[in-house]
mmCIF file with all atom_site columns, C-alpha atoms in Angstrom:
data_model
loop_
_atom_site.group_PDB
_atom_site.id
_atom_site.type_symbol
_atom_site.label_atom_id
_atom_site.label_alt_id
_atom_site.label_comp_id
_atom_site.label_asym_id
_atom_site.label_entity_id
_atom_site.label_seq_id
_atom_site.pdbx_PDB_ins_code
_atom_site.Cartn_x
_atom_site.Cartn_y
_atom_site.Cartn_z
_atom_site.occupancy
_atom_site.B_iso_or_equiv
_atom_site.pdbx_formal_charge
_atom_site.auth_seq_id
_atom_site.auth_comp_id
_atom_site.auth_asym_id
_atom_site.auth_atom_id
_atom_site.pdbx_PDB_model_num
ATOM 1   C CA . UNK A 1 1   ? -4.077  8.654   -14.399 1.00 0.00 ? 1   UNK A CA 1
ATOM 2   C CA . UNK A 1 2   ? -3.024  7.901   -10.883 1.00 0.00 ? 2   UNK A CA 1
ATOM 3   C CA . UNK A 1 3   ? -0.934  9.547   -8.202  1.00 0.00 ? 3   UNK A CA 1
ATOM 4   C CA . UNK A 1 4   ? 1.567   7.756   -6.001  1.00 0.00 ? 4   UNK A CA 1
ATOM 5   C CA . UNK A 1 5   ? 1.649   8.889   -2.373  1.00 0.00 ? 5   UNK A CA 1
ATOM 6   C CA . UNK A 1 6   ? 4.659   8.249   -0.146  1.00 0.00 ? 6   UNK A CA 1
ATOM 7   C CA . UNK A 1 7   ? 6.253   9.929   2.865   1.00 0.00 ? 7   UNK A CA 1
ATOM 8   C CA . UNK A 1 8   ? 7.493   12.828  0.709   1.00 0.00 ? 8   UNK A CA 1
ATOM 9   C CA . UNK A 1 9   ? 4.100   13.574  -0.860  1.00 0.00 ? 9   UNK A CA 1
ATOM 10  C CA . UNK A 1 10  ? 2.694   13.074  -4.355  1.00 0.00 ? 10  UNK A CA 1
ATOM 11  C CA . UNK A 1 11  ? 4.840   11.633  -7.109  1.00 0.00 ? 11  UNK A CA 1
ATOM 12  C CA . UNK A 1 12  ? 4.467   9.983   -10.476 1.00 0.00 ? 12  UNK A CA 1
ATOM 13  C CA . UNK A 1 13  ? 4.596   6.232   -10.867 1.00 0.00 ? 13  UNK A CA 1
ATOM 14  C CA . UNK A 1 14  ? 8.163   5.097   -11.572 1.00 0.00 ? 14  UNK A CA 1
ATOM 15  C CA . UNK A 1 15  ? 7.259   1.402   -11.901 1.00 0.00 ? 15  UNK A CA 1
ATOM 16  C CA . UNK A 1 16  ? 8.028   0.440   -15.513 1.00 0.00 ? 16  UNK A CA 1
ATOM 17  C CA . UNK A 1 17  ? 7.122   -3.242  -15.341 1.00 0.00 ? 17  UNK A CA 1
ATOM 18  C CA . UNK A 1 18  ? 3.763   -4.821  -15.922 1.00 0.00 ? 18  UNK A CA 1
ATOM 19  C CA . UNK A 1 19  ? 1.125   -5.916  -13.419 1.00 0.00 ? 19  UNK A CA 1
ATOM 20  C CA . UNK A 1 20  ? -0.181  -9.484  -13.498 1.00 0.00 ? 20  UNK A CA 1
ATOM 21  C CA . UNK A 1 21  ? -3.185  -10.841 -11.666 1.00 0.00 ? 21  UNK A CA 1
ATOM 22  C CA . UNK A 1 22  ? -2.222  -13.235 -8.891  1.00 0.00 ? 22  UNK A CA 1
ATOM 23  C CA . UNK A 1 23  ? -4.287  -15.908 -10.659 1.00 0.00 ? 23  UNK A CA 1
ATOM 24  C CA . UNK A 1 24  ? -2.119  -15.479 -13.789 1.00 0.00 ? 24  UNK A CA 1
ATOM 25  C CA . UNK A 1 25  ? 1.253   -15.333 -12.010 1.00 0.00 ? 25  UNK A CA 1
ATOM 26  C CA . UNK A 1 26  ? 3.448   -18.179 -13.156 1.00 0.00 ? 26  UNK A CA 1
ATOM 27  C CA . UNK A 1 27  ? 6.351   -17.966 -10.750 1.00 0.00 ? 27  UNK A CA 1
ATOM 28  C CA . UNK A 1 28  ? 7.603   -16.450 -7.552  1.00 0.00 ? 28  UNK A CA 1
ATOM 29  C CA . UNK A 1 29  ? 10.807  -15.010 -9.072  1.00 0.00 ? 29  UNK A CA 1
ATOM 30  C CA . UNK A 1 30  ? 9.591   -12.690 -11.810 1.00 0.00 ? 30  UNK A CA 1
ATOM 31  C CA . UNK A 1 31  ? 10.077  -9.231  -13.277 1.00 0.00 ? 31  UNK A CA 1
ATOM 32  C CA . UNK A 1 32  ? 6.428   -8.226  -13.094 1.00 0.00 ? 32  UNK A CA 1
ATOM 33  C CA . UNK A 1 33  ? 4.298   -6.946  -10.241 1.00 0.00 ? 33  UNK A CA 1
ATOM 34  C CA . UNK A 1 34  ? 1.508   -9.014  -8.728  1.00 0.00 ? 34  UNK A CA 1
ATOM 35  C CA . UNK A 1 35  ? -1.986  -7.573  -8.320  1.00 0.00 ? 35  UNK A CA 1
ATOM 36  C CA . UNK A 1 36  ? -3.897  -8.932  -5.329  1.00 0.00 ? 36  UNK A CA 1
ATOM 37  C CA . UNK A 1 37  ? -7.588  -8.382  -4.667  1.00 0.00 ? 37  UNK A CA 1
ATOM 38  C CA . UNK A 1 38  ? -8.584  -7.555  -1.103  1.00 0.00 ? 38  UNK A CA 1
ATOM 39  C CA . UNK A 1 39  ? -10.287 -10.932 -0.727  1.00 0.00 ? 39  UNK A CA 1
ATOM 40  C CA . UNK A 1 40  ? -7.099  -12.945 -1.375  1.00 0.00 ? 40  UNK A CA 1
ATOM 41  C CA . UNK A 1 41  ? -6.918  -15.970 0.887   1.00 0.00 ? 41  UNK A CA 1
ATOM 42  C CA . UNK A 1 42  ? -3.994  -15.797 3.335   1.00 0.00 ? 42  UNK A CA 1
ATOM 43  C CA . UNK A 1 43  ? -2.633  -19.174 2.174   1.00 0.00 ? 43  UNK A CA 1
ATOM 44  C CA . UNK A 1 44  ? -2.230  -17.721 -1.347  1.00 0.00 ? 44  UNK A CA 1
ATOM 45  C CA . UNK A 1 45  ? 0.502   -15.367 -0.067  1.00 0.00 ? 45  UNK A CA 1
ATOM 46  C CA . UNK A 1 46  ? 3.115   -18.041 0.610   1.00 0.00 ? 46  UNK A CA 1
ATOM 47  C CA . UNK A 1 47  ? 4.585   -18.087 -2.899  1.00 0.00 ? 47  UNK A CA 1
ATOM 48  C CA . UNK A 1 48  ? 4.931   -14.337 -3.285  1.00 0.00 ? 48  UNK A CA 1
ATOM 49  C CA . UNK A 1 49  ? 7.962   -13.519 -1.163  1.00 0.00 ? 49  UNK A CA 1
ATOM 50  C CA . UNK A 1 50  ? 10.268  -12.829 -4.134  1.00 0.00 ? 50  UNK A CA 1
ATOM 51  C CA . UNK A 1 51  ? 8.003   -10.712 -6.368  1.00 0.00 ? 51  UNK A CA 1
ATOM 52  C CA . UNK A 1 52  ? 9.553   -7.264  -6.968  1.00 0.00 ? 52  UNK A CA 1
ATOM 53  C CA . UNK A 1 53  ? 6.245   -5.500  -6.272  1.00 0.00 ? 53  UNK A CA 1
ATOM 54  C CA . UNK A 1 54  ? 2.844   -6.448  -4.940  1.00 0.00 ? 54  UNK A CA 1
ATOM 55  C CA . UNK A 1 55  ? -0.130  -4.135  -5.358  1.00 0.00 ? 55  UNK A CA 1
ATOM 56  C CA . UNK A 1 56  ? -3.136  -4.778  -3.118  1.00 0.00 ? 56  UNK A CA 1
ATOM 57  C CA . UNK A 1 57  ? -6.522  -3.433  -4.130  1.00 0.00 ? 57  UNK A CA 1
ATOM 58  C CA . UNK A 1 58  ? -8.743  -1.413  -1.795  1.00 0.00 ? 58  UNK A CA 1
ATOM 59  C CA . UNK A 1 59  ? -12.207 -1.435  -3.402  1.00 0.00 ? 59  UNK A CA 1
ATOM 60  C CA . UNK A 1 60  ? -13.607 0.709   -0.578  1.00 0.00 ? 60  UNK A CA 1
ATOM 61  C CA . UNK A 1 61  ? -12.158 2.873   2.164   1.00 0.00 ? 61  UNK A CA 1
ATOM 62  C CA . UNK A 1 62  ? -14.176 0.745   4.591   1.00 0.00 ? 62  UNK A CA 1
ATOM 63  C CA . UNK A 1 63  ? -12.468 -2.474  3.441   1.00 0.00 ? 63  UNK A CA 1
ATOM 64  C CA . UNK A 1 64  ? -9.447  -3.026  5.688   1.00 0.00 ? 64  UNK A CA 1
ATOM 65  C CA . UNK A 1 65  ? -8.516  -6.513  4.492   1.00 0.00 ? 65  UNK A CA 1
ATOM 66  C CA . UNK A 1 66  ? -5.625  -5.077  2.472   1.00 0.00 ? 66  UNK A CA 1
ATOM 67  C CA . UNK A 1 67  ? -3.957  -3.872  5.667   1.00 0.00 ? 67  UNK A CA 1
ATOM 68  C CA . UNK A 1 68  ? -4.057  -7.421  7.016   1.00 0.00 ? 68  UNK A CA 1
ATOM 69  C CA . UNK A 1 69  ? -2.643  -8.863  3.776   1.00 0.00 ? 69  UNK A CA 1
ATOM 70  C CA . UNK A 1 70  ? 0.218   -6.348  3.841   1.00 0.00 ? 70  UNK A CA 1
ATOM 71  C CA . UNK A 1 71  ? 1.106   -7.184  7.441   1.00 0.00 ? 71  UNK A CA 1
ATOM 72  C CA . UNK A 1 72  ? 0.990   -10.907 6.689   1.00 0.00 ? 72  UNK A CA 1
ATOM 73  C CA . UNK A 1 73  ? 3.300   -10.480 3.680   1.00 0.00 ? 73  UNK A CA 1
ATOM 74  C CA . UNK A 1 74  ? 5.835   -8.522  5.731   1.00 0.00 ? 74  UNK A CA 1
ATOM 75  C CA . UNK A 1 75  ? 5.733   -11.088 8.555   1.00 0.00 ? 75  UNK A CA 1
ATOM 76  C CA . UNK A 1 76  ? 6.332   -13.819 5.951   1.00 0.00 ? 76  UNK A CA 1
ATOM 77  C CA . UNK A 1 77  ? 9.535   -12.042 4.928   1.00 0.00 ? 77  UNK A CA 1
ATOM 78  C CA . UNK A 1 78  ? 8.425   -10.078 1.879   1.00 0.00 ? 78  UNK A CA 1
ATOM 79  C CA . UNK A 1 79  ? 11.047  -7.362  1.231   1.00 0.00 ? 79  UNK A CA 1
ATOM 80  C CA . UNK A 1 80  ? 9.820   -6.004  -2.119  1.00 0.00 ? 80  UNK A CA 1
ATOM 81  C CA . UNK A 1 81  ? 7.793   -2.940  -2.883  1.00 0.00 ? 81  UNK A CA 1
ATOM 82  C CA . UNK A 1 82  ? 4.284   -3.041  -1.453  1.00 0.00 ? 82  UNK A CA 1
ATOM 83  C CA . UNK A 1 83  ? 1.627   -0.699  -2.818  1.00 0.00 ? 83  UNK A CA 1
ATOM 84  C CA . UNK A 1 84  ? -1.971  -0.062  -1.746  1.00 0.00 ? 84  UNK A CA 1
ATOM 85  C CA . UNK A 1 85  ? -4.228  0.892   -4.656  1.00 0.00 ? 85  UNK A CA 1
ATOM 86  C CA . UNK A 1 86  ? -7.677  2.368   -4.711  1.00 0.00 ? 86  UNK A CA 1
ATOM 87  C CA . UNK A 1 87  ? -9.882  3.883   -2.061  1.00 0.00 ? 87  UNK A CA 1
ATOM 88  C CA . UNK A 1 88  ? -7.341  4.630   0.650   1.00 0.00 ? 88  UNK A CA 1
ATOM 89  C CA . UNK A 1 89  ? -7.964  7.950   2.365   1.00 0.00 ? 89  UNK A CA 1
ATOM 90  C CA . UNK A 1 90  ? -5.376  10.363  3.742   1.00 0.00 ? 90  UNK A CA 1
ATOM 91  C CA . UNK A 1 91  ? -6.588  9.502   7.256   1.00 0.00 ? 91  UNK A CA 1
ATOM 92  C CA . UNK A 1 92  ? -5.627  5.868   6.561   1.00 0.00 ? 92  UNK A CA 1
ATOM 93  C CA . UNK A 1 93  ? -2.096  6.624   5.357   1.00 0.00 ? 93  UNK A CA 1
ATOM 94  C CA . UNK A 1 94  ? -0.434  6.019   8.729   1.00 0.00 ? 94  UNK A CA 1
ATOM 95  C CA . UNK A 1 95  ? -2.212  2.652   9.037   1.00 0.00 ? 95  UNK A CA 1
ATOM 96  C CA . UNK A 1 96  ? -1.096  1.741   5.530   1.00 0.00 ? 96  UNK A CA 1
ATOM 97  C CA . UNK A 1 97  ? 2.535   2.488   6.385   1.00 0.00 ? 97  UNK A CA 1
ATOM 98  C CA . UNK A 1 98  ? 2.365   0.693   9.748   1.00 0.00 ? 98  UNK A CA 1
ATOM 99  C CA . UNK A 1 99  ? 0.904   -2.418  8.139   1.00 0.00 ? 99  UNK A CA 1
ATOM 100 C CA . UNK A 1 100 ? 3.803   -2.591  5.673   1.00 0.00 ? 100 UNK A CA 1
ATOM 101 C CA . UNK A 1 101 ? 2.892   -0.580  2.587   1.00 0.00 ? 101 UNK A CA 1
ATOM 102 C CA . UNK A 1 102 ? 5.613   1.541   1.000   1.00 0.00 ? 102 UNK A CA 1
ATOM 103 C CA . UNK A 1 103 ? 3.224   3.708   -0.990  1.00 0.00 ? 103 UNK A CA 1
ATOM 104 C CA . UNK A 1 104 ? -0.393  4.311   -1.942  1.00 0.00 ? 104 UNK A CA 1
ATOM 105 C CA . UNK A 1 105 ? -1.795  4.680   -5.461  1.00 0.00 ? 105 UNK A CA 1
ATOM 106 C CA . UNK A 1 106 ? -4.861  6.908   -5.740  1.00 0.00 ? 106 UNK A CA 1
ATOM 107 C CA . UNK A 1 107 ? -6.772  8.269   -8.714  1.00 0.00 ? 107 UNK A CA 1
ATOM 108 C CA . UNK A 1 108 ? -6.708  11.923  -9.740  1.00 0.00 ? 108 UNK A CA 1
ATOM 109 C CA . UNK A 1 109 ? -10.215 12.543  -8.375  1.00 0.00 ? 109 UNK A CA 1
ATOM 110 C CA . UNK A 1 110 ? -9.196  11.475  -4.856  1.00 0.00 ? 110 UNK A CA 1
ATOM 111 C CA . UNK A 1 111 ? -5.974  13.484  -5.127  1.00 0.00 ? 111 UNK A CA 1
ATOM 112 C CA . UNK A 1 112 ? -8.091  16.546  -5.930  1.00 0.00 ? 112 UNK A CA 1
ATOM 113 C CA . UNK A 1 113 ? -10.467 15.956  -2.980  1.00 0.00 ? 113 UNK A CA 1
ATOM 114 C CA . UNK A 1 114 ? -7.598  15.178  -0.599  1.00 0.00 ? 114 UNK A CA 1
ATOM 115 C CA . UNK A 1 115 ? -4.609  17.248  -1.744  1.00 0.00 ? 115 UNK A CA 1
ATOM 116 C CA . UNK A 1 116 ? -0.985  16.541  -0.946  1.00 0.00 ? 116 UNK A CA 1
ATOM 117 C CA . UNK A 1 117 ? -0.922  18.579  2.283   1.00 0.00 ? 117 UNK A CA 1
ATOM 118 C CA . UNK A 1 118 ? -3.534  16.261  3.829   1.00 0.00 ? 118 UNK A CA 1
ATOM 119 C CA . UNK A 1 119 ? -1.337  13.247  3.088   1.00 0.00 ? 119 UNK A CA 1
ATOM 120 C CA . UNK A 1 120 ? 1.829   14.978  4.283   1.00 0.00 ? 120 UNK A CA 1
ATOM 121 C CA . UNK A 1 121 ? 0.113   15.744  7.601   1.00 0.00 ? 121 UNK A CA 1
ATOM 122 C CA . UNK A 1 122 ? 0.160   11.962  8.180   1.00 0.00 ? 122 UNK A CA 1
ATOM 123 C CA . UNK A 1 123 ? 3.635   11.314  6.759   1.00 0.00 ? 123 UNK A CA 1
ATOM 124 C CA . UNK A 1 124 ? 5.265   11.292  10.198  1.00 0.00 ? 124 UNK A CA 1
ATOM 125 C CA . UNK A 1 125 ? 3.463   8.011   10.829  1.00 0.00 ? 125 UNK A CA 1
ATOM 126 C CA . UNK A 1 126 ? 6.173   6.487   13.013  1.00 0.00 ? 126 UNK A CA 1
ATOM 127 C CA . UNK A 1 127 ? 5.836   9.146   15.717  1.00 0.00 ? 127 UNK A CA 1
ATOM 128 C CA . UNK A 1 128 ? 2.083   9.624   15.665  1.00 0.00 ? 128 UNK A CA 1
ATOM 129 C CA . UNK A 1 129 ? 0.586   6.474   17.058  1.00 0.00 ? 129 UNK A CA 1
ATOM 130 C CA . UNK A 1 130 ? -1.092  5.350   20.218  1.00 0.00 ? 130 UNK A CA 1
ATOM 131 C CA . UNK A 1 131 ? 2.044   3.884   21.805  1.00 0.00 ? 131 UNK A CA 1
ATOM 132 C CA . UNK A 1 132 ? 4.125   7.004   21.098  1.00 0.00 ? 132 UNK A CA 1
ATOM 133 C CA . UNK A 1 133 ? 1.480   9.202   22.742  1.00 0.00 ? 133 UNK A CA 1
ATOM 134 C CA . UNK A 1 134 ? 1.485   6.967   25.821  1.00 0.00 ? 134 UNK A CA 1
ATOM 135 C CA . UNK A 1 135 ? 5.269   7.112   26.074  1.00 0.00 ? 135 UNK A CA 1
ATOM 136 C CA . UNK A 1 136 ? 5.149   10.898  26.000  1.00 0.00 ? 136 UNK A CA 1
#
């Protein structure tokens, strides 16, 4: 099982469609979600602007390439649902949101080690950043 984390805390996954590997995706306009590995080449993102959901894998909490992919997708005009999946820690939630993710998918073991209150402590991500602290 997995837990979805968003600005309101833990929730269940409400996505009812399927997930397809980017390598198996046939078209840009589709009713399925696209799974992207963290090592996806930036030029492979160009045809994904109309997918309803993109899920980017985080194989390790030390692998930040997914944050870059999310920011690149948003700058390219992607308006769909963007989900980080895997080893994203509560401390990284604000960075995930700032880079363009709507939500984070974690496994039950991580949700047990880092309960909902730790994620909610970072849910006010728009006001807790370096620039906001400088502005006062």
